[in-house]
């Protein structure tokens, strides 16, 4: 039986590239993340891209590279499951199963994930759909909990509004609202939530100040060359700055960054 890795006195930073591209990319990123003493590593092996012509991920090869990085650095691996066909594969390699925004209302996927993880209570990170209300998102989480897995982690990642200055509108209201309505931990993905690397640090500070249990951030050794979401990815130096800034806010609340 696992717990969901979250404690009240901690701020979790889940970081790593948008997509797994190569072992070298993971190694360089992983080293930077490990040097800061962080616990989690993210990276997509199956990428749900808006365009069918964009890079779709390395699939099982990507999962194997993630598990090499896990072995080397001892990270907890977070990666996205896009369909039930890959569920057994995921269970073999992954510590936290991410359900992406585009699948939040794929209820049969949620039920199957909940059933498949009921026994070991492996955490499931449920992103908010960019078209979902908080109520719809919490109900979606109950497809997983009522199928038997109580270890759901919510992740706000921005919603669609009329605003075009940023990729999505990060709904930080959701943090205290979720805290009021639910016992589940909540992360804020400030990379997808803004779409621009330069806005990631201020929104990350704000997310922690609003009471989030952590943040999710995309990091790449060379964002310009990234095969996915380079514009919103921090380079390794920017990521270190983010860590320092988030640490300052966390300390105000007597929380440790992990
Ligand atoms: C991701 O985290 O890589 C991702 C695709 O996010 P979202 O589902 O929030 O778009
Ligand atoms: Mn991404």
PDB file of C-alpha atoms and ligand atoms in Angstrom:
ATOM      1  CA  UNK A   1       0.000   0.000   0.000  1.00  0.00           C
ATOM      2  CA  UNK A   2       1.478   3.345  -1.002  1.00  0.00           C
ATOM      3  CA  UNK A   3       0.779   6.818   0.203  1.00  0.00           C
ATOM      4  CA  UNK A   4       0.450   9.741  -2.191  1.00  0.00           C
ATOM      5  CA  UNK A   5       3.906  11.116  -1.330  1.00  0.00           C
ATOM      6  CA  UNK A   6       2.394  14.361   0.012  1.00  0.00           C
ATOM      7  CA  UNK A   7       2.803  15.835   3.466  1.00  0.00           C
ATOM      8  CA  UNK A   8       1.275  18.997   4.856  1.00  0.00           C
ATOM      9  CA  UNK A   9       4.585  20.679   5.633  1.00  0.00           C
ATOM     10  CA  UNK A  10       6.003  20.240   2.129  1.00  0.00           C
ATOM     11  CA  UNK A  11       5.906  21.911  -1.248  1.00  0.00           C
ATOM     12  CA  UNK A  12       6.463  19.413  -4.024  1.00  0.00           C
ATOM     13  CA  UNK A  13       8.112  20.407  -7.289  1.00  0.00           C
ATOM     14  CA  UNK A  14       7.342  17.967 -10.094  1.00  0.00           C
ATOM     15  CA  UNK A  15       9.730  18.901 -12.878  1.00  0.00           C
ATOM     16  CA  UNK A  16      11.218  17.552 -16.069  1.00  0.00           C
ATOM     17  CA  UNK A  17      10.772  17.922 -19.793  1.00  0.00           C
ATOM     18  CA  UNK A  18       7.427  18.071 -21.540  1.00  0.00           C
ATOM     19  CA  UNK A  19       8.439  15.042 -23.604  1.00  0.00           C
ATOM     20  CA  UNK A  20      11.099  12.385 -23.229  1.00  0.00           C
ATOM     21  CA  UNK A  21      13.437  12.908 -26.196  1.00  0.00           C
ATOM     22  CA  UNK A  22      16.680  11.068 -25.400  1.00  0.00           C
ATOM     23  CA  UNK A  23      18.691   9.581 -22.544  1.00  0.00           C
ATOM     24  CA  UNK A  24      21.144  12.504 -22.688  1.00  0.00           C
ATOM     25  CA  UNK A  25      18.300  15.005 -22.333  1.00  0.00           C
ATOM     26  CA  UNK A  26      16.914  13.161 -19.296  1.00  0.00           C
ATOM     27  CA  UNK A  27      20.353  12.745 -17.758  1.00  0.00           C
ATOM     28  CA  UNK A  28      21.230  16.439 -17.980  1.00  0.00           C
ATOM     29  CA  UNK A  29      17.825  17.534 -16.712  1.00  0.00           C
ATOM     30  CA  UNK A  30      17.749  14.849 -14.029  1.00  0.00           C
ATOM     31  CA  UNK A  31      21.142  15.861 -12.677  1.00  0.00           C
ATOM     32  CA  UNK A  32      20.021  19.488 -12.302  1.00  0.00           C
ATOM     33  CA  UNK A  33      16.838  18.381 -10.525  1.00  0.00           C
ATOM     34  CA  UNK A  34      18.710  15.968  -8.261  1.00  0.00           C
ATOM     35  CA  UNK A  35      21.277  18.639  -7.345  1.00  0.00           C
ATOM     36  CA  UNK A  36      18.414  20.673  -5.871  1.00  0.00           C
ATOM     37  CA  UNK A  37      17.380  17.696  -3.749  1.00  0.00           C
ATOM     38  CA  UNK A  38      14.024  17.175  -5.457  1.00  0.00           C
ATOM     39  CA  UNK A  39      12.070  13.930  -5.438  1.00  0.00           C
ATOM     40  CA  UNK A  40       9.915  13.838  -8.568  1.00  0.00           C
ATOM     41  CA  UNK A  41      10.708  13.716 -12.283  1.00  0.00           C
ATOM     42  CA  UNK A  42       8.140  14.202 -15.045  1.00  0.00           C
ATOM     43  CA  UNK A  43       8.341  13.505 -18.760  1.00  0.00           C
ATOM     44  CA  UNK A  44       5.807  12.449 -21.379  1.00  0.00           C
ATOM     45  CA  UNK A  45       6.367   9.250 -23.346  1.00  0.00           C
ATOM     46  CA  UNK A  46       2.913   9.307 -24.941  1.00  0.00           C
ATOM     47  CA  UNK A  47       2.146  12.860 -26.004  1.00  0.00           C
ATOM     48  CA  UNK A  48      -1.433  13.962 -26.773  1.00  0.00           C
ATOM     49  CA  UNK A  49      -0.562  16.691 -29.301  1.00  0.00           C
ATOM     50  CA  UNK A  50      -2.990  19.174 -30.807  1.00  0.00           C
ATOM     51  CA  UNK A  51      -1.548  18.486 -34.268  1.00  0.00           C
ATOM     52  CA  UNK A  52      -1.181  14.918 -35.567  1.00  0.00           C
ATOM     53  CA  UNK A  53       1.980  16.083 -37.364  1.00  0.00           C
ATOM     54  CA  UNK A  54       3.779  17.055 -34.128  1.00  0.00           C
ATOM     55  CA  UNK A  55       6.143  14.738 -32.215  1.00  0.00           C
ATOM     56  CA  UNK A  56       3.977  12.098 -30.533  1.00  0.00           C
ATOM     57  CA  UNK A  57       6.497  10.767 -28.005  1.00  0.00           C
ATOM     58  CA  UNK A  58       8.919   7.826 -27.796  1.00  0.00           C
ATOM     59  CA  UNK A  59       6.235   5.572 -26.286  1.00  0.00           C
ATOM     60  CA  UNK A  60       7.579   2.417 -24.583  1.00  0.00           C
ATOM     61  CA  UNK A  61      11.175   3.426 -25.348  1.00  0.00           C
ATOM     62  CA  UNK A  62      10.430   6.679 -23.459  1.00  0.00           C
ATOM     63  CA  UNK A  63       9.164   4.741 -20.437  1.00  0.00           C
ATOM     64  CA  UNK A  64      12.358   2.672 -20.449  1.00  0.00           C
ATOM     65  CA  UNK A  65      14.478   5.838 -20.487  1.00  0.00           C
ATOM     66  CA  UNK A  66      12.458   7.221 -17.579  1.00  0.00           C
ATOM     67  CA  UNK A  67      13.078   4.083 -15.563  1.00  0.00           C
ATOM     68  CA  UNK A  68      16.829   4.349 -16.243  1.00  0.00           C
ATOM     69  CA  UNK A  69      16.705   7.864 -14.788  1.00  0.00           C
ATOM     70  CA  UNK A  70      14.707   6.586 -11.832  1.00  0.00           C
ATOM     71  CA  UNK A  71      17.381   3.967 -11.211  1.00  0.00           C
ATOM     72  CA  UNK A  72      20.204   6.493 -11.492  1.00  0.00           C
ATOM     73  CA  UNK A  73      18.770   9.267  -9.329  1.00  0.00           C
ATOM     74  CA  UNK A  74      16.064   7.575  -7.270  1.00  0.00           C
ATOM     75  CA  UNK A  75      13.253   9.813  -8.535  1.00  0.00           C
ATOM     76  CA  UNK A  76       9.547   9.123  -8.388  1.00  0.00           C
ATOM     77  CA  UNK A  77       8.457   9.103 -12.025  1.00  0.00           C
ATOM     78  CA  UNK A  78       5.339  10.952 -13.185  1.00  0.00           C
ATOM     79  CA  UNK A  79       4.147  10.339 -16.736  1.00  0.00           C
ATOM     80  CA  UNK A  80       0.928  10.559 -18.687  1.00  0.00           C
ATOM     81  CA  UNK A  81      -1.350   7.687 -19.606  1.00  0.00           C
ATOM     82  CA  UNK A  82      -3.398   8.510 -22.701  1.00  0.00           C
ATOM     83  CA  UNK A  83      -5.357   5.301 -23.208  1.00  0.00           C
ATOM     84  CA  UNK A  84      -6.211   2.037 -21.528  1.00  0.00           C
ATOM     85  CA  UNK A  85      -4.148   0.034 -24.064  1.00  0.00           C
ATOM     86  CA  UNK A  86      -0.995   1.309 -22.342  1.00  0.00           C
ATOM     87  CA  UNK A  87      -2.152   0.788 -18.763  1.00  0.00           C
ATOM     88  CA  UNK A  88      -0.208  -2.445 -18.109  1.00  0.00           C
ATOM     89  CA  UNK A  89       2.924  -0.886 -19.552  1.00  0.00           C
ATOM     90  CA  UNK A  90       2.547   2.150 -17.297  1.00  0.00           C
ATOM     91  CA  UNK A  91       2.049   0.024 -14.207  1.00  0.00           C
ATOM     92  CA  UNK A  92       5.382  -1.626 -14.972  1.00  0.00           C
ATOM     93  CA  UNK A  93       7.389   1.603 -15.051  1.00  0.00           C
ATOM     94  CA  UNK A  94       5.641   4.500 -13.340  1.00  0.00           C
ATOM     95  CA  UNK A  95       5.207   5.811  -9.770  1.00  0.00           C
ATOM     96  CA  UNK A  96       2.484   8.401 -10.455  1.00  0.00           C
ATOM     97  CA  UNK A  97       0.063   8.021 -13.364  1.00  0.00           C
ATOM     98  CA  UNK A  98      -0.842  11.350 -14.918  1.00  0.00           C
ATOM     99  CA  UNK A  99      -4.190  11.834 -16.638  1.00  0.00           C
ATOM    100  CA  UNK A 100      -3.957  14.828 -18.960  1.00  0.00           C
ATOM    101  CA  UNK A 101      -6.358  17.714 -19.364  1.00  0.00           C
ATOM    102  CA  UNK A 102      -7.657  16.242 -22.623  1.00  0.00           C
ATOM    103  CA  UNK A 103      -8.649  13.035 -20.840  1.00  0.00           C
ATOM    104  CA  UNK A 104     -10.126  14.431 -17.629  1.00  0.00           C
ATOM    105  CA  UNK A 105     -13.599  13.597 -18.857  1.00  0.00           C
ATOM    106  CA  UNK A 106     -12.666  10.230 -20.359  1.00  0.00           C
ATOM    107  CA  UNK A 107     -14.609   8.486 -17.616  1.00  0.00           C
ATOM    108  CA  UNK A 108     -13.991   4.925 -18.780  1.00  0.00           C
ATOM    109  CA  UNK A 109     -10.238   5.626 -18.648  1.00  0.00           C
ATOM    110  CA  UNK A 110     -10.606   7.078 -15.138  1.00  0.00           C
ATOM    111  CA  UNK A 111     -12.608   4.061 -13.939  1.00  0.00           C
ATOM    112  CA  UNK A 112     -10.109   1.594 -15.390  1.00  0.00           C
ATOM    113  CA  UNK A 113      -7.165   3.432 -13.866  1.00  0.00           C
ATOM    114  CA  UNK A 114      -8.936   3.482 -10.503  1.00  0.00           C
ATOM    115  CA  UNK A 115      -9.634  -0.251 -10.702  1.00  0.00           C
ATOM    116  CA  UNK A 116      -6.122  -1.153 -11.864  1.00  0.00           C
ATOM    117  CA  UNK A 117      -4.519   0.820  -9.011  1.00  0.00           C
ATOM    118  CA  UNK A 118      -7.035  -0.074  -6.286  1.00  0.00           C
ATOM    119  CA  UNK A 119      -4.774  -2.716  -4.842  1.00  0.00           C
ATOM    120  CA  UNK A 120      -1.494  -0.799  -4.629  1.00  0.00           C
ATOM    121  CA  UNK A 121      -3.052   2.705  -4.293  1.00  0.00           C
ATOM    122  CA  UNK A 122      -0.549   4.094  -6.788  1.00  0.00           C
ATOM    123  CA  UNK A 123      -1.082   7.852  -7.002  1.00  0.00           C
ATOM    124  CA  UNK A 124      -3.012   9.240  -9.979  1.00  0.00           C
ATOM    125  CA  UNK A 125      -2.400  12.874 -10.916  1.00  0.00           C
ATOM    126  CA  UNK A 126      -5.567  14.266 -12.472  1.00  0.00           C
ATOM    127  CA  UNK A 127      -5.177  17.436 -14.527  1.00  0.00           C
ATOM    128  CA  UNK A 128      -8.132  19.775 -14.798  1.00  0.00           C
ATOM    129  CA  UNK A 129      -9.628  19.944 -18.283  1.00  0.00           C
ATOM    130  CA  UNK A 130      -9.309  23.441 -19.715  1.00  0.00           C
ATOM    131  CA  UNK A 131     -13.084  23.460 -20.097  1.00  0.00           C
ATOM    132  CA  UNK A 132     -14.057  22.020 -16.709  1.00  0.00           C
ATOM    133  CA  UNK A 133     -15.505  23.728 -13.666  1.00  0.00           C
ATOM    134  CA  UNK A 134     -14.005  22.819 -10.306  1.00  0.00           C
ATOM    135  CA  UNK A 135     -17.127  20.785  -9.565  1.00  0.00           C
ATOM    136  CA  UNK A 136     -16.750  18.753 -12.777  1.00  0.00           C
ATOM    137  CA  UNK A 137     -13.071  18.184 -12.004  1.00  0.00           C
ATOM    138  CA  UNK A 138     -13.800  16.964  -8.468  1.00  0.00           C
ATOM    139  CA  UNK A 139     -16.518  14.669  -9.780  1.00  0.00           C
ATOM    140  CA  UNK A 140     -14.018  13.285 -12.310  1.00  0.00           C
ATOM    141  CA  UNK A 141     -11.644  12.545  -9.408  1.00  0.00           C
ATOM    142  CA  UNK A 142     -14.420  10.521  -7.804  1.00  0.00           C
ATOM    143  CA  UNK A 143     -14.446   8.135 -10.774  1.00  0.00           C
ATOM    144  CA  UNK A 144     -10.982   7.119  -9.590  1.00  0.00           C
ATOM    145  CA  UNK A 145     -11.644   7.160  -5.849  1.00  0.00           C
ATOM    146  CA  UNK A 146     -14.929   5.287  -6.150  1.00  0.00           C
ATOM    147  CA  UNK A 147     -13.186   2.636  -8.266  1.00  0.00           C
ATOM    148  CA  UNK A 148     -10.958   1.984  -5.246  1.00  0.00           C
ATOM    149  CA  UNK A 149      -7.919   4.283  -5.349  1.00  0.00           C
ATOM    150  CA  UNK A 150      -8.010   7.139  -2.821  1.00  0.00           C
ATOM    151  CA  UNK A 151      -4.615   8.533  -3.862  1.00  0.00           C
ATOM    152  CA  UNK A 152      -5.637  11.188  -6.343  1.00  0.00           C
ATOM    153  CA  UNK A 153      -3.553  14.354  -6.758  1.00  0.00           C
ATOM    154  CA  UNK A 154      -5.325  17.234  -8.482  1.00  0.00           C
ATOM    155  CA  UNK A 155      -3.453  19.534 -10.866  1.00  0.00           C
ATOM    156  CA  UNK A 156      -4.714  22.928 -12.005  1.00  0.00           C
ATOM    157  CA  UNK A 157      -3.162  23.745 -15.400  1.00  0.00           C
ATOM    158  CA  UNK A 158      -5.087  26.715 -16.718  1.00  0.00           C
ATOM    159  CA  UNK A 159      -8.473  27.063 -18.368  1.00  0.00           C
ATOM    160  CA  UNK A 160      -9.655  28.619 -21.635  1.00  0.00           C
ATOM    161  CA  UNK A 161     -10.940  32.158 -21.370  1.00  0.00           C
ATOM    162  CA  UNK A 162     -11.157  35.110 -23.788  1.00  0.00           C
ATOM    163  CA  UNK A 163      -7.647  36.173 -22.727  1.00  0.00           C
ATOM    164  CA  UNK A 164      -5.010  35.655 -25.418  1.00  0.00           C
ATOM    165  CA  UNK A 165      -1.909  37.151 -23.759  1.00  0.00           C
ATOM    166  CA  UNK A 166      -1.128  33.774 -22.198  1.00  0.00           C
ATOM    167  CA  UNK A 167      -1.696  30.236 -23.505  1.00  0.00           C
ATOM    168  CA  UNK A 168      -4.334  29.503 -20.849  1.00  0.00           C
ATOM    169  CA  UNK A 169      -5.646  31.435 -17.857  1.00  0.00           C
ATOM    170  CA  UNK A 170      -4.221  29.941 -14.689  1.00  0.00           C
ATOM    171  CA  UNK A 171      -7.109  29.669 -12.241  1.00  0.00           C
ATOM    172  CA  UNK A 172      -5.442  30.149  -8.878  1.00  0.00           C
ATOM    173  CA  UNK A 173      -8.891  30.573  -7.333  1.00  0.00           C
ATOM    174  CA  UNK A 174      -9.119  26.817  -7.729  1.00  0.00           C
ATOM    175  CA  UNK A 175      -6.486  26.306  -5.018  1.00  0.00           C
ATOM    176  CA  UNK A 176      -8.426  27.629  -2.008  1.00  0.00           C
ATOM    177  CA  UNK A 177     -11.697  26.405  -3.533  1.00  0.00           C
ATOM    178  CA  UNK A 178     -10.358  22.845  -3.778  1.00  0.00           C
ATOM    179  CA  UNK A 179      -8.892  23.137  -0.274  1.00  0.00           C
ATOM    180  CA  UNK A 180     -12.351  24.024   0.977  1.00  0.00           C
ATOM    181  CA  UNK A 181     -14.222  21.301  -0.906  1.00  0.00           C
ATOM    182  CA  UNK A 182     -11.809  18.379  -0.955  1.00  0.00           C
ATOM    183  CA  UNK A 183      -9.197  16.518   1.077  1.00  0.00           C
ATOM    184  CA  UNK A 184      -7.075  15.861  -2.042  1.00  0.00           C
ATOM    185  CA  UNK A 185      -3.686  17.530  -2.577  1.00  0.00           C
ATOM    186  CA  UNK A 186      -3.489  20.089  -5.358  1.00  0.00           C
ATOM    187  CA  UNK A 187      -0.581  21.002  -7.628  1.00  0.00           C
ATOM    188  CA  UNK A 188      -0.436  23.933 -10.038  1.00  0.00           C
ATOM    189  CA  UNK A 189       1.150  23.471 -13.465  1.00  0.00           C
ATOM    190  CA  UNK A 190       2.543  26.923 -14.148  1.00  0.00           C
ATOM    191  CA  UNK A 191       4.107  25.919 -17.489  1.00  0.00           C
ATOM    192  CA  UNK A 192       0.909  24.957 -19.303  1.00  0.00           C
ATOM    193  CA  UNK A 193      -0.987  27.514 -17.223  1.00  0.00           C
ATOM    194  CA  UNK A 194       0.982  30.408 -18.715  1.00  0.00           C
ATOM    195  CA  UNK A 195       2.603  29.054 -21.882  1.00  0.00           C
ATOM    196  CA  UNK A 196       5.575  31.418 -21.500  1.00  0.00           C
ATOM    197  CA  UNK A 197       8.792  30.604 -19.610  1.00  0.00           C
ATOM    198  CA  UNK A 198       9.072  34.204 -18.369  1.00  0.00           C
ATOM    199  CA  UNK A 199       5.776  33.980 -16.454  1.00  0.00           C
ATOM    200  CA  UNK A 200       6.438  30.628 -14.818  1.00  0.00           C
ATOM    201  CA  UNK A 201       8.396  31.908 -11.799  1.00  0.00           C
ATOM    202  CA  UNK A 202       5.937  34.625 -10.666  1.00  0.00           C
ATOM    203  CA  UNK A 203       2.960  32.273 -11.022  1.00  0.00           C
ATOM    204  CA  UNK A 204       4.810  29.512  -9.190  1.00  0.00           C
ATOM    205  CA  UNK A 205       5.421  31.872  -6.286  1.00  0.00           C
ATOM    206  CA  UNK A 206       1.753  32.807  -6.353  1.00  0.00           C
ATOM    207  CA  UNK A 207       0.593  29.180  -6.453  1.00  0.00           C
ATOM    208  CA  UNK A 208       2.602  28.321  -3.341  1.00  0.00           C
ATOM    209  CA  UNK A 209       1.421  31.511  -1.635  1.00  0.00           C
ATOM    210  CA  UNK A 210      -2.184  30.531  -2.433  1.00  0.00           C
ATOM    211  CA  UNK A 211      -1.676  27.259  -0.542  1.00  0.00           C
ATOM    212  CA  UNK A 212      -0.937  24.742  -3.313  1.00  0.00           C
ATOM    213  CA  UNK A 213       0.765  21.529  -2.226  1.00  0.00           C
ATOM    214  CA  UNK A 214       3.223  21.947  -5.054  1.00  0.00           C
ATOM    215  CA  UNK A 215       3.850  22.920  -8.629  1.00  0.00           C
ATOM    216  CA  UNK A 216       4.537  21.183 -11.905  1.00  0.00           C
ATOM    217  CA  UNK A 217       7.119  22.780 -14.179  1.00  0.00           C
ATOM    218  CA  UNK A 218       8.607  21.898 -17.566  1.00  0.00           C
ATOM    219  CA  UNK A 219      12.416  22.028 -17.764  1.00  0.00           C
ATOM    220  CA  UNK A 220      14.698  21.411 -20.743  1.00  0.00           C
ATOM    221  CA  UNK A 221      18.485  21.735 -21.126  1.00  0.00           C
ATOM    222  CA  UNK A 222      17.913  23.616 -24.367  1.00  0.00           C
ATOM    223  CA  UNK A 223      14.314  24.870 -24.626  1.00  0.00           C
ATOM    224  CA  UNK A 224      14.801  26.213 -28.167  1.00  0.00           C
ATOM    225  CA  UNK A 225      15.509  22.707 -29.393  1.00  0.00           C
ATOM    226  CA  UNK A 226      12.688  21.061 -27.443  1.00  0.00           C
ATOM    227  CA  UNK A 227      10.429  18.792 -29.484  1.00  0.00           C
ATOM    228  CA  UNK A 228       7.462  19.882 -27.400  1.00  0.00           C
ATOM    229  CA  UNK A 229       6.500  23.045 -25.453  1.00  0.00           C
ATOM    230  CA  UNK A 230       9.901  24.764 -25.655  1.00  0.00           C
ATOM    231  CA  UNK A 231       8.407  28.259 -25.248  1.00  0.00           C
ATOM    232  CA  UNK A 232       7.105  27.457 -21.775  1.00  0.00           C
ATOM    233  CA  UNK A 233      10.083  25.356 -20.643  1.00  0.00           C
ATOM    234  CA  UNK A 234      12.689  26.745 -18.258  1.00  0.00           C
ATOM    235  CA  UNK A 235      16.369  26.113 -18.964  1.00  0.00           C
ATOM    236  CA  UNK A 236      18.459  24.647 -16.148  1.00  0.00           C
ATOM    237  CA  UNK A 237      19.610  28.009 -14.815  1.00  0.00           C
ATOM    238  CA  UNK A 238      16.091  29.448 -14.829  1.00  0.00           C
ATOM    239  CA  UNK A 239      14.915  26.317 -13.065  1.00  0.00           C
ATOM    240  CA  UNK A 240      17.434  26.828 -10.285  1.00  0.00           C
ATOM    241  CA  UNK A 241      16.119  30.396  -9.907  1.00  0.00           C
ATOM    242  CA  UNK A 242      12.586  29.063  -9.731  1.00  0.00           C
ATOM    243  CA  UNK A 243      13.624  26.661  -6.987  1.00  0.00           C
ATOM    244  CA  UNK A 244      15.206  29.484  -4.947  1.00  0.00           C
ATOM    245  CA  UNK A 245      12.158  31.710  -5.343  1.00  0.00           C
ATOM    246  CA  UNK A 246       9.677  28.987  -4.468  1.00  0.00           C
ATOM    247  CA  UNK A 247      11.802  28.048  -1.457  1.00  0.00           C
ATOM    248  CA  UNK A 248      11.522  31.603  -0.111  1.00  0.00           C
ATOM    249  CA  UNK A 249       7.736  31.510  -0.318  1.00  0.00           C
ATOM    250  CA  UNK A 250       7.572  27.985   1.146  1.00  0.00           C
ATOM    251  CA  UNK A 251       9.662  29.096   4.116  1.00  0.00           C
ATOM    252  CA  UNK A 252       7.110  31.788   4.968  1.00  0.00           C
ATOM    253  CA  UNK A 253       4.703  28.905   5.615  1.00  0.00           C
ATOM    254  CA  UNK A 254       7.321  26.718   7.349  1.00  0.00           C
ATOM    255  CA  UNK A 255       7.255  24.287   4.447  1.00  0.00           C
ATOM    256  CA  UNK A 256      10.118  22.364   2.937  1.00  0.00           C
ATOM    257  CA  UNK A 257      10.542  22.073  -0.833  1.00  0.00           C
ATOM    258  CA  UNK A 258      10.904  18.456  -1.969  1.00  0.00           C
TER     259      UNK A 258
HETATM  260  C1  LIG B   1       1.665  17.620 -19.856  1.00  0.00           C
HETATM  261  O1  LIG B   1       1.724  17.817 -18.628  1.00  0.00           O
HETATM  262  O2  LIG B   1       2.626  17.212 -20.514  1.00  0.00           O
HETATM  263  C2  LIG B   1       0.415  17.928 -20.577  1.00  0.00           C
HETATM  264  C3  LIG B   1       0.198  17.497 -21.808  1.00  0.00           C
HETATM  265  O3  LIG B   1      -0.410  18.697 -19.869  1.00  0.00           O
HETATM  266  P1  LIG B   1      -1.991  18.989 -20.059  1.00  0.00           P
HETATM  267  O4  LIG B   1      -2.651  17.654 -20.086  1.00  0.00           O
HETATM  268  O5  LIG B   1      -2.306  19.804 -18.867  1.00  0.00           O
HETATM  269  O6  LIG B   1      -2.119  19.748 -21.361  1.00  0.00           O
HETATM  270 MN1  LIG B   2       3.890  20.157 -22.189  1.00  0.00          MN
END
